[in-house]
Every structure is written in structure tokens, then in C-alpha cells.
PDB file of C-alpha atoms in Angstrom:
ATOM      1  CA  MET D 775      -7.494   0.015  -5.421  1.00  0.00           C
ATOM      2  CA  VAL D 776      -9.437  -2.480  -3.354  1.00  0.00           C
ATOM      3  CA  LYS D 777      -7.087  -5.316  -4.290  1.00  0.00           C
ATOM      4  CA  ASP D 778      -4.015  -3.228  -3.430  1.00  0.00           C
ATOM      5  CA  ALA D 779      -5.568  -2.152  -0.135  1.00  0.00           C
ATOM      6  CA  ARG D 780      -6.507  -5.722   0.751  1.00  0.00           C
ATOM      7  CA  ASP D 781      -3.015  -6.964  -0.149  1.00  0.00           C
ATOM      8  CA  ALA D 782      -1.349  -4.262   1.949  1.00  0.00           C
ATOM      9  CA  MET D 783      -3.582  -5.016   4.950  1.00  0.00           C
ATOM     10  CA  ARG D 784      -2.886  -8.756   4.590  1.00  0.00           C
ATOM     11  CA  LYS D 785       0.837  -8.112   4.349  1.00  0.00           C
ATOM     12  CA  SER D 786       0.684  -5.928   7.457  1.00  0.00           C
ATOM     13  CA  ASN D 787      -1.088  -8.649   9.434  1.00  0.00           C
ATOM     14  CA  ASP D 788       1.364 -11.295   8.188  1.00  0.00           C
ATOM     15  CA  MET D 789       4.313  -9.104   9.172  1.00  0.00           C
ATOM     16  CA  LYS D 790       2.883  -8.615  12.668  1.00  0.00           C
ATOM     17  CA  LYS D 791       2.355 -12.358  13.134  1.00  0.00           C
ATOM     18  CA  PHE D 792       5.854 -13.099  11.869  1.00  0.00           C
ATOM     19  CA  ALA D 793       7.362 -10.438  14.162  1.00  0.00           C
ATOM     20  CA  ALA D 794       5.494 -11.943  17.124  1.00  0.00           C
ATOM     21  CA  ASN D 795       6.901 -15.395  16.289  1.00  0.00           C
ATOM     22  CA  LEU D 796      10.399 -13.938  15.941  1.00  0.00           C
ATOM     23  CA  SER D 797      10.237 -12.150  19.282  1.00  0.00           C
ATOM     24  CA  LYS D 798       9.181 -15.385  21.026  1.00  0.00           C
ATOM     25  CA  SER D 799      12.118 -17.405  19.702  1.00  0.00           C
ATOM     26  CA  LYS D 800      15.832 -16.827  20.186  1.00  0.00           C
ATOM     27  CA  GLY D 801      16.630 -18.220  16.761  1.00  0.00           C
ATOM     28  CA  PHE D 802      14.422 -19.017  13.845  1.00  0.00           C
ATOM     29  CA  SER D 803      15.067 -22.738  13.998  1.00  0.00           C
ATOM     30  CA  GLU D 804      12.211 -23.596  11.643  1.00  0.00           C
ATOM     31  CA  VAL D 805      14.123 -22.352   8.619  1.00  0.00           C
ATOM     32  CA  ASP D 806      12.288 -24.867   6.426  1.00  0.00           C
ATOM     33  CA  GLY D 807       9.044 -23.053   7.262  1.00  0.00           C
ATOM     34  CA  LEU D 808      10.417 -19.662   6.256  1.00  0.00           C
ATOM     35  CA  THR D 809       8.657 -18.341   3.149  1.00  0.00           C
ATOM     36  CA  VAL D 810      10.306 -16.312   0.427  1.00  0.00           C
ATOM     37  CA  GLU D 811       8.265 -13.298   1.478  1.00  0.00           C
ATOM     38  CA  GLU D 812       9.393 -13.621   5.111  1.00  0.00           C
ATOM     39  CA  PHE D 813      13.005 -14.020   3.986  1.00  0.00           C
ATOM     40  CA  GLY D 814      12.590 -10.845   1.954  1.00  0.00           C
ATOM     41  CA  TRP D 815      11.312  -8.986   5.017  1.00  0.00           C
ATOM     42  CA  LEU D 816      14.338 -10.127   6.998  1.00  0.00           C
ATOM     43  CA  SER D 817      16.746  -9.181   4.209  1.00  0.00           C
ATOM     44  CA  ALA D 818      15.118  -5.911   3.157  1.00  0.00           C
ATOM     45  CA  ASP D 819      17.413  -3.648   5.180  1.00  0.00           C
ATOM     46  CA  GLU D 820      20.607  -5.206   3.891  1.00  0.00           C
ATOM     47  CA  ASP D 821      22.402  -3.852   0.871  1.00  0.00           C
ATOM     48  CA  ASP D 822      23.456  -7.175  -0.574  1.00  0.00           C
ATOM     49  CA  ASP D 823      24.943  -7.535  -4.043  1.00  0.00           C
ATOM     50  CA  ALA D 824      24.338 -11.271  -3.863  1.00  0.00           C
ATOM     51  CA  SER D 825      20.597 -10.899  -3.681  1.00  0.00           C
ATOM     52  CA  PRO D 826      18.737 -13.899  -5.053  1.00  0.00           C
ATOM     53  CA  LEU D 827      17.002 -11.417  -7.333  1.00  0.00           C
ATOM     54  CA  PHE D 828      20.212  -9.894  -8.676  1.00  0.00           C
ATOM     55  CA  TRP D 829      18.771  -9.757 -12.196  1.00  0.00           C
ATOM     56  CA  THR D 830      16.125  -7.189 -11.155  1.00  0.00           C
ATOM     57  CA  ASN D 831      18.914  -4.615 -10.921  1.00  0.00           C
ATOM     58  CA  GLY D 832      19.714  -5.101 -14.595  1.00  0.00           C
ATOM     59  CA  ASP D 833      22.859  -7.116 -13.801  1.00  0.00           C
ATOM     60  CA  VAL D 834      21.992  -9.862 -16.254  1.00  0.00           C
ATOM     61  CA  SER D 835      24.709 -10.383 -18.773  1.00  0.00           C
ATOM     62  CA  SER D 836      24.576 -12.205 -22.053  1.00  0.00           C
ATOM     63  CA  ASP D 837      27.260 -14.529 -20.702  1.00  0.00           C
ATOM     64  CA  VAL D 838      25.643 -17.659 -19.254  1.00  0.00           C
ATOM     65  CA  ALA D 839      28.757 -18.522 -17.251  1.00  0.00           C
ATOM     66  CA  ALA D 840      28.791 -15.102 -15.542  1.00  0.00           C
ATOM     67  CA  ASP D 841      25.089 -15.424 -14.706  1.00  0.00           C
ATOM     68  CA  GLY D 842      25.754 -18.911 -13.320  1.00  0.00           C
ATOM     69  CA  LYS D 843      28.496 -17.524 -11.069  1.00  0.00           C
ATOM     70  CA  MET D 844      26.181 -14.758  -9.835  1.00  0.00           C
ATOM     71  CA  LEU D 845      23.459 -17.307  -9.135  1.00  0.00           C
ATOM     72  CA  THR D 846      25.895 -19.516  -7.223  1.00  0.00           C
ATOM     73  CA  LYS D 847      27.034 -16.490  -5.220  1.00  0.00           C
ATOM     74  CA  ALA D 848      23.391 -15.614  -4.478  1.00  0.00           C
ATOM     75  CA  GLU D 849      22.636 -19.183  -3.358  1.00  0.00           C
ATOM     76  CA  GLU D 850      25.611 -19.116  -0.996  1.00  0.00           C
ATOM     77  CA  ALA D 851      24.495 -15.774   0.439  1.00  0.00           C
ATOM     78  CA  VAL D 852      20.973 -17.091   1.047  1.00  0.00           C
ATOM     79  CA  ALA D 853      22.321 -20.266   2.678  1.00  0.00           C
ATOM     80  CA  THR D 854      24.607 -18.194   4.932  1.00  0.00           C
ATOM     81  CA  LYS D 855      21.729 -15.915   5.892  1.00  0.00           C
ATOM     82  CA  LEU D 856      19.452 -18.876   6.684  1.00  0.00           C
ATOM     83  CA  ALA D 857      22.161 -20.534   8.826  1.00  0.00           C
ATOM     84  CA  LYS D 858      22.637 -17.260  10.690  1.00  0.00           C
ATOM     85  CA  LEU D 859      18.886 -16.905  11.248  1.00  0.00           C
ATOM     86  CA  ALA D 860      18.640 -20.470  12.560  1.00  0.00           C
ATOM     87  CA  LYS D 861      21.127 -19.652  15.331  1.00  0.00           C
ATOM     88  CA  SER D 862      19.941 -16.225  16.453  1.00  0.00           C
ATOM     89  CA  VAL D 863      17.732 -13.344  15.454  1.00  0.00           C
ATOM     90  CA  ASP D 864      18.471  -9.786  16.513  1.00  0.00           C
ATOM     91  CA  PRO D 865      15.637  -8.474  18.742  1.00  0.00           C
ATOM     92  CA  GLN D 866      15.659  -5.265  16.731  1.00  0.00           C
ATOM     93  CA  VAL D 867      14.495  -7.223  13.680  1.00  0.00           C
ATOM     94  CA  ALA D 868      11.073  -7.932  15.206  1.00  0.00           C
ATOM     95  CA  GLU D 869      10.656  -4.285  16.185  1.00  0.00           C
ATOM     96  CA  SER D 870      11.705  -3.205  12.701  1.00  0.00           C
ATOM     97  CA  LEU D 871       9.145  -5.584  11.187  1.00  0.00           C
ATOM     98  CA  LEU D 872       6.408  -4.118  13.401  1.00  0.00           C
ATOM     99  CA  VAL D 873       7.249  -0.631  12.149  1.00  0.00           C
ATOM    100  CA  LYS D 874       7.178  -1.864   8.545  1.00  0.00           C
ATOM    101  CA  ALA D 875       3.828  -3.515   9.282  1.00  0.00           C
ATOM    102  CA  ASP D 876       2.438  -0.208  10.542  1.00  0.00           C
ATOM    103  CA  VAL D 877       3.642   1.563   7.399  1.00  0.00           C
ATOM    104  CA  CYS D 878       2.122  -1.186   5.264  1.00  0.00           C
ATOM    105  CA  ARG D 879      -1.188  -0.866   7.133  1.00  0.00           C
ATOM    106  CA  PHE D 880      -1.137   2.890   6.540  1.00  0.00           C
ATOM    107  CA  GLU D 881      -0.594   2.254   2.814  1.00  0.00           C
ATOM    108  CA  GLY D 882      -3.595  -0.089   2.772  1.00  0.00           C
ATOM    109  CA  LEU D 883      -5.796   2.453   4.529  1.00  0.00           C
ATOM    110  CA  ARG D 884      -4.587   5.117   2.105  1.00  0.00           C
ATOM    111  CA  GLU D 885      -5.803   2.977  -0.800  1.00  0.00           C
ATOM    112  CA  TYR D 886      -9.263   2.835   0.797  1.00  0.00           C
ATOM    113  CA  VAL D 887      -9.201   6.636   1.156  1.00  0.00           C
ATOM    114  CA  TYR D 888      -8.391   6.891  -2.561  1.00  0.00           C
ATOM    115  CA  LEU D 889     -11.382   4.699  -3.301  1.00  0.00           C
ATOM    116  CA  VAL D 890     -13.752   6.888  -1.280  1.00  0.00           C
ATOM    117  CA  LEU D 891     -12.388  10.112  -2.770  1.00  0.00           C
ATOM    118  CA  ASN D 892     -12.710   8.801  -6.310  1.00  0.00           C
ATOM    119  CA  PHE D 893     -16.211   7.474  -5.642  1.00  0.00           C
ATOM    120  CA  PHE D 894     -17.413  10.937  -4.632  1.00  0.00           C
ATOM    121  CA  ALA D 895     -15.557  12.526  -7.557  1.00  0.00           C
ATOM    122  CA  PHE D 896     -17.235  10.062  -9.933  1.00  0.00           C
ATOM    123  CA  TYR D 897     -20.645  10.745  -8.389  1.00  0.00           C
ATOM    124  CA  GLY D 898     -20.148  14.502  -8.672  1.00  0.00           C
ATOM    125  CA  TYR D 899     -19.053  14.441 -12.285  1.00  0.00           C
ATOM    126  CA  ALA D 900     -21.742  11.887 -13.150  1.00  0.00           C
ATOM    127  CA  ALA D 901     -24.362  14.320 -11.838  1.00  0.00           C
ATOM    128  CA  CYS D 902     -23.096  16.888 -14.355  1.00  0.00           C
ATOM    129  CA  ILE D 903     -23.472  14.395 -17.190  1.00  0.00           C
ATOM    130  CA  LEU D 904     -26.970  13.374 -16.076  1.00  0.00           C
ATOM    131  CA  VAL D 905     -28.076  17.006 -15.913  1.00  0.00           C
ATOM    132  CA  TYR D 906     -26.775  17.533 -19.447  1.00  0.00           C
ATOM    133  CA  TYR D 907     -28.720  14.581 -20.884  1.00  0.00           C
ATOM    134  CA  PHE D 908     -31.877  15.136 -18.802  1.00  0.00           C
ATOM    135  CA  GLN D 909     -32.277  18.887 -19.185  1.00  0.00           C
ATOM    136  CA  ASN D 910     -36.056  18.994 -18.824  1.00  0.00           C
ATOM    137  CA  GLU D 911     -36.643  18.818 -15.071  1.00  0.00           C
ATOM    138  CA  GLU D 912     -40.354  18.029 -15.395  1.00  0.00           C
ATOM    139  CA  ALA D 913     -39.687  15.046 -17.688  1.00  0.00           C
ATOM    140  CA  GLN D 914     -36.975  13.504 -15.480  1.00  0.00           C
ATOM    141  CA  PRO D 915     -37.783  10.063 -14.085  1.00  0.00           C
ATOM    142  CA  SER D 916     -38.148   9.833 -10.313  1.00  0.00           C
ATOM    143  CA  PHE D 917     -34.949   7.797  -9.889  1.00  0.00           C
ATOM    144  CA  MET D 918     -33.081  10.584 -11.719  1.00  0.00           C
ATOM    145  CA  ARG D 919     -34.460  13.169  -9.305  1.00  0.00           C
ATOM    146  CA  THR D 920     -33.292  10.973  -6.420  1.00  0.00           C
ATOM    147  CA  VAL D 921     -29.806  10.598  -7.905  1.00  0.00           C
ATOM    148  CA  LEU D 922     -29.625  14.376  -8.270  1.00  0.00           C
ATOM    149  CA  LEU D 923     -30.746  14.755  -4.613  1.00  0.00           C
ATOM    150  CA  HIS D 924     -33.973  16.515  -5.722  1.00  0.00           C
ATOM    151  CA  LEU D 925     -31.966  19.600  -6.641  1.00  0.00           C
ATOM    152  CA  PRO D 926     -32.718  21.802  -9.620  1.00  0.00           C
ATOM    153  CA  ASN D 927     -30.509  21.018 -12.607  1.00  0.00           C
ATOM    154  CA  ALA D 928     -28.358  24.131 -12.227  1.00  0.00           C
ATOM    155  CA  ASP D 929     -27.699  23.398  -8.543  1.00  0.00           C
ATOM    156  CA  ALA D 930     -27.021  19.684  -9.177  1.00  0.00           C
ATOM    157  CA  ASP D 931     -24.592  20.603 -11.959  1.00  0.00           C
ATOM    158  CA  TRP D 932     -22.770  23.131  -9.791  1.00  0.00           C
ATOM    159  CA  LEU D 933     -22.672  20.856  -6.741  1.00  0.00           C
ATOM    160  CA  GLY D 934     -21.485  17.885  -8.809  1.00  0.00           C
ATOM    161  CA  ASN D 935     -18.633  19.906 -10.270  1.00  0.00           C
ATOM    162  CA  ALA D 936     -17.736  21.284  -6.851  1.00  0.00           C
ATOM    163  CA  VAL D 937     -17.682  17.835  -5.232  1.00  0.00           C
ATOM    164  CA  GLY D 938     -15.639  16.323  -8.067  1.00  0.00           C
ATOM    165  CA  ASP D 939     -13.158  19.193  -8.081  1.00  0.00           C
ATOM    166  CA  PHE D 940     -12.831  19.128  -4.287  1.00  0.00           C
ATOM    167  CA  MET D 941     -12.199  15.376  -4.209  1.00  0.00           C
ATOM    168  CA  TRP D 942      -9.607  15.623  -6.964  1.00  0.00           C
ATOM    169  CA  THR D 943      -7.956  18.466  -5.035  1.00  0.00           C
ATOM    170  CA  VAL D 944      -7.840  16.473  -1.809  1.00  0.00           C
ATOM    171  CA  GLU D 945      -6.489  13.335  -3.499  1.00  0.00           C
ATOM    172  CA  PRO D 946      -3.156  14.896  -4.600  1.00  0.00           C
ATOM    173  CA  ILE D 947      -2.758  16.369  -1.126  1.00  0.00           C
ATOM    174  CA  VAL D 948      -3.170  12.872   0.314  1.00  0.00           C
ATOM    175  CA  ILE D 949      -0.723  11.484  -2.256  1.00  0.00           C
ATOM    176  CA  LEU D 950       1.887  14.146  -1.539  1.00  0.00           C
ATOM    177  CA  GLY D 951       1.383  13.980   2.224  1.00  0.00           C
ATOM    178  CA  SER D 952       1.502  10.214   2.620  1.00  0.00           C
ATOM    179  CA  PRO D 953       5.317   9.910   2.532  1.00  0.00           C
ATOM    180  CA  LEU D 954       5.466  12.404   5.389  1.00  0.00           C
ATOM    181  CA  VAL D 955       3.004  10.321   7.408  1.00  0.00           C
ATOM    182  CA  ALA D 956       4.934   7.123   6.676  1.00  0.00           C
ATOM    183  CA  GLN D 957       8.143   8.849   7.700  1.00  0.00           C
ATOM    184  CA  SER D 958       6.550  10.060  10.940  1.00  0.00           C
ATOM    185  CA  ILE D 959       5.480   6.481  11.726  1.00  0.00           C
ATOM    186  CA  THR D 960       9.095   5.344  11.483  1.00  0.00           C
ATOM    187  CA  LYS D 961      10.347   8.358  13.448  1.00  0.00           C
ATOM    188  CA  ASP D 962       7.874   7.661  16.253  1.00  0.00           C
ATOM    189  CA  ALA D 963       9.138   4.091  16.411  1.00  0.00           C
ATOM    190  CA  ARG D 964      12.744   5.307  16.618  1.00  0.00           C
ATOM    191  CA  LYS D 965      11.832   7.679  19.441  1.00  0.00           C
ATOM    192  CA  LYS D 966      10.232   4.788  21.348  1.00  0.00           C
ATOM    193  CA  GLU D 967      13.416   2.739  20.868  1.00  0.00           C
ATOM    194  CA  LYS D 968      15.569   5.545  22.275  1.00  0.00           C
ATOM    195  CA  VAL D 969      13.275   5.975  25.290  1.00  0.00           C
ATOM    196  CA  ALA D 970      13.257   2.243  26.050  1.00  0.00           C
TER     197      ALA D 970
END
């Protein structure tokens, strides 16, 4: 979760920097400095059969000659796209990248929310297990009393279950609601484009 969140936040920052560089220049003349990831961001909205990753769609055949032709076609498409980018970049591309960066940032923050929710769920359910194995309240070590928030065993067990159940009820709501939030981010950006 932490790695995914960190990667999404890094990707969001990289997209914002790249969009800022694109908006400053009329054409991306430094095509040699364009990374594969940046090229993917620029090509993400296009439905291109000659994608350099054509084999990810399951289009790989057992015929080496056919695969060679597809690879040649993909190389030509990439070269054409790079030549086009060197001359001019549509101003809408930078704005589109900023919207994608915002969605990516939201996805990173969502991963951190998952981490927090699961931490509290783990703590709640762990309290139930500790109460089960340390049933005698008078014989519990002091650190165990602190972990159980100095509650009686019955209350710590109930509260632990309640916290764990609540967190694992909220998590699916966050999971199911996140596409709606991501969609609203893109809709807000479209509204701003229409106003401007």
C-alpha cells in the first residue's frame, strides 16, 4: 500500500512537471529527452492498433514474420508520433495531463487512506486476540493494559470488534466511491475548460 501510494504520488508530480514543460514550449523539440513513460502519457488517449506494446492485447501470433511486421508498423507509428510532437503539441494535452495528475494524486491518497483504515482494523481485531489469550485481568502485564487502553477485557473485546468491523465497512465504501470521485475530478476539469 505504501509503495503504491508513493508511486502514484511520484507519478502525479512527474506528470505535473511534464505538463508544465509542455505548456511552456510550442513543440517538444527535445524528443531525445522524452522517456517511455512520458510518451505513454502523451499517447494514452489514442486508440492506436500500432501501439509499441501491441503484444499486451494478446495479438502475438506464432508466426515470427507477422510479429516482425507488427513491430515494424509499431516502430513507424512511434516515429511518426515523435516527429509530430517535435513540431507542435496541442495545448489541450498539457491540461489533460494535469487532470490525469490530479486523478493519480487522488489514487495515491486513497492508498494512504486504505493503510490507515487497515491499521485501525488490525489494532481492533488484535485487541480481541489479546483479550482471549490474557483472560485474567489481574495477571496482565502493564504494557498489555496500555495496549487495551486500560479497559476491562469485555469492553476491550467489544470495542476492538466494533473498530475492526467499522473500518472494514468503511473501506469498501471508499473502494466503491473512489471511481465516482475520480470521475468528478475529470468532470470539474471539463467544466473549467468550457468556462474558459
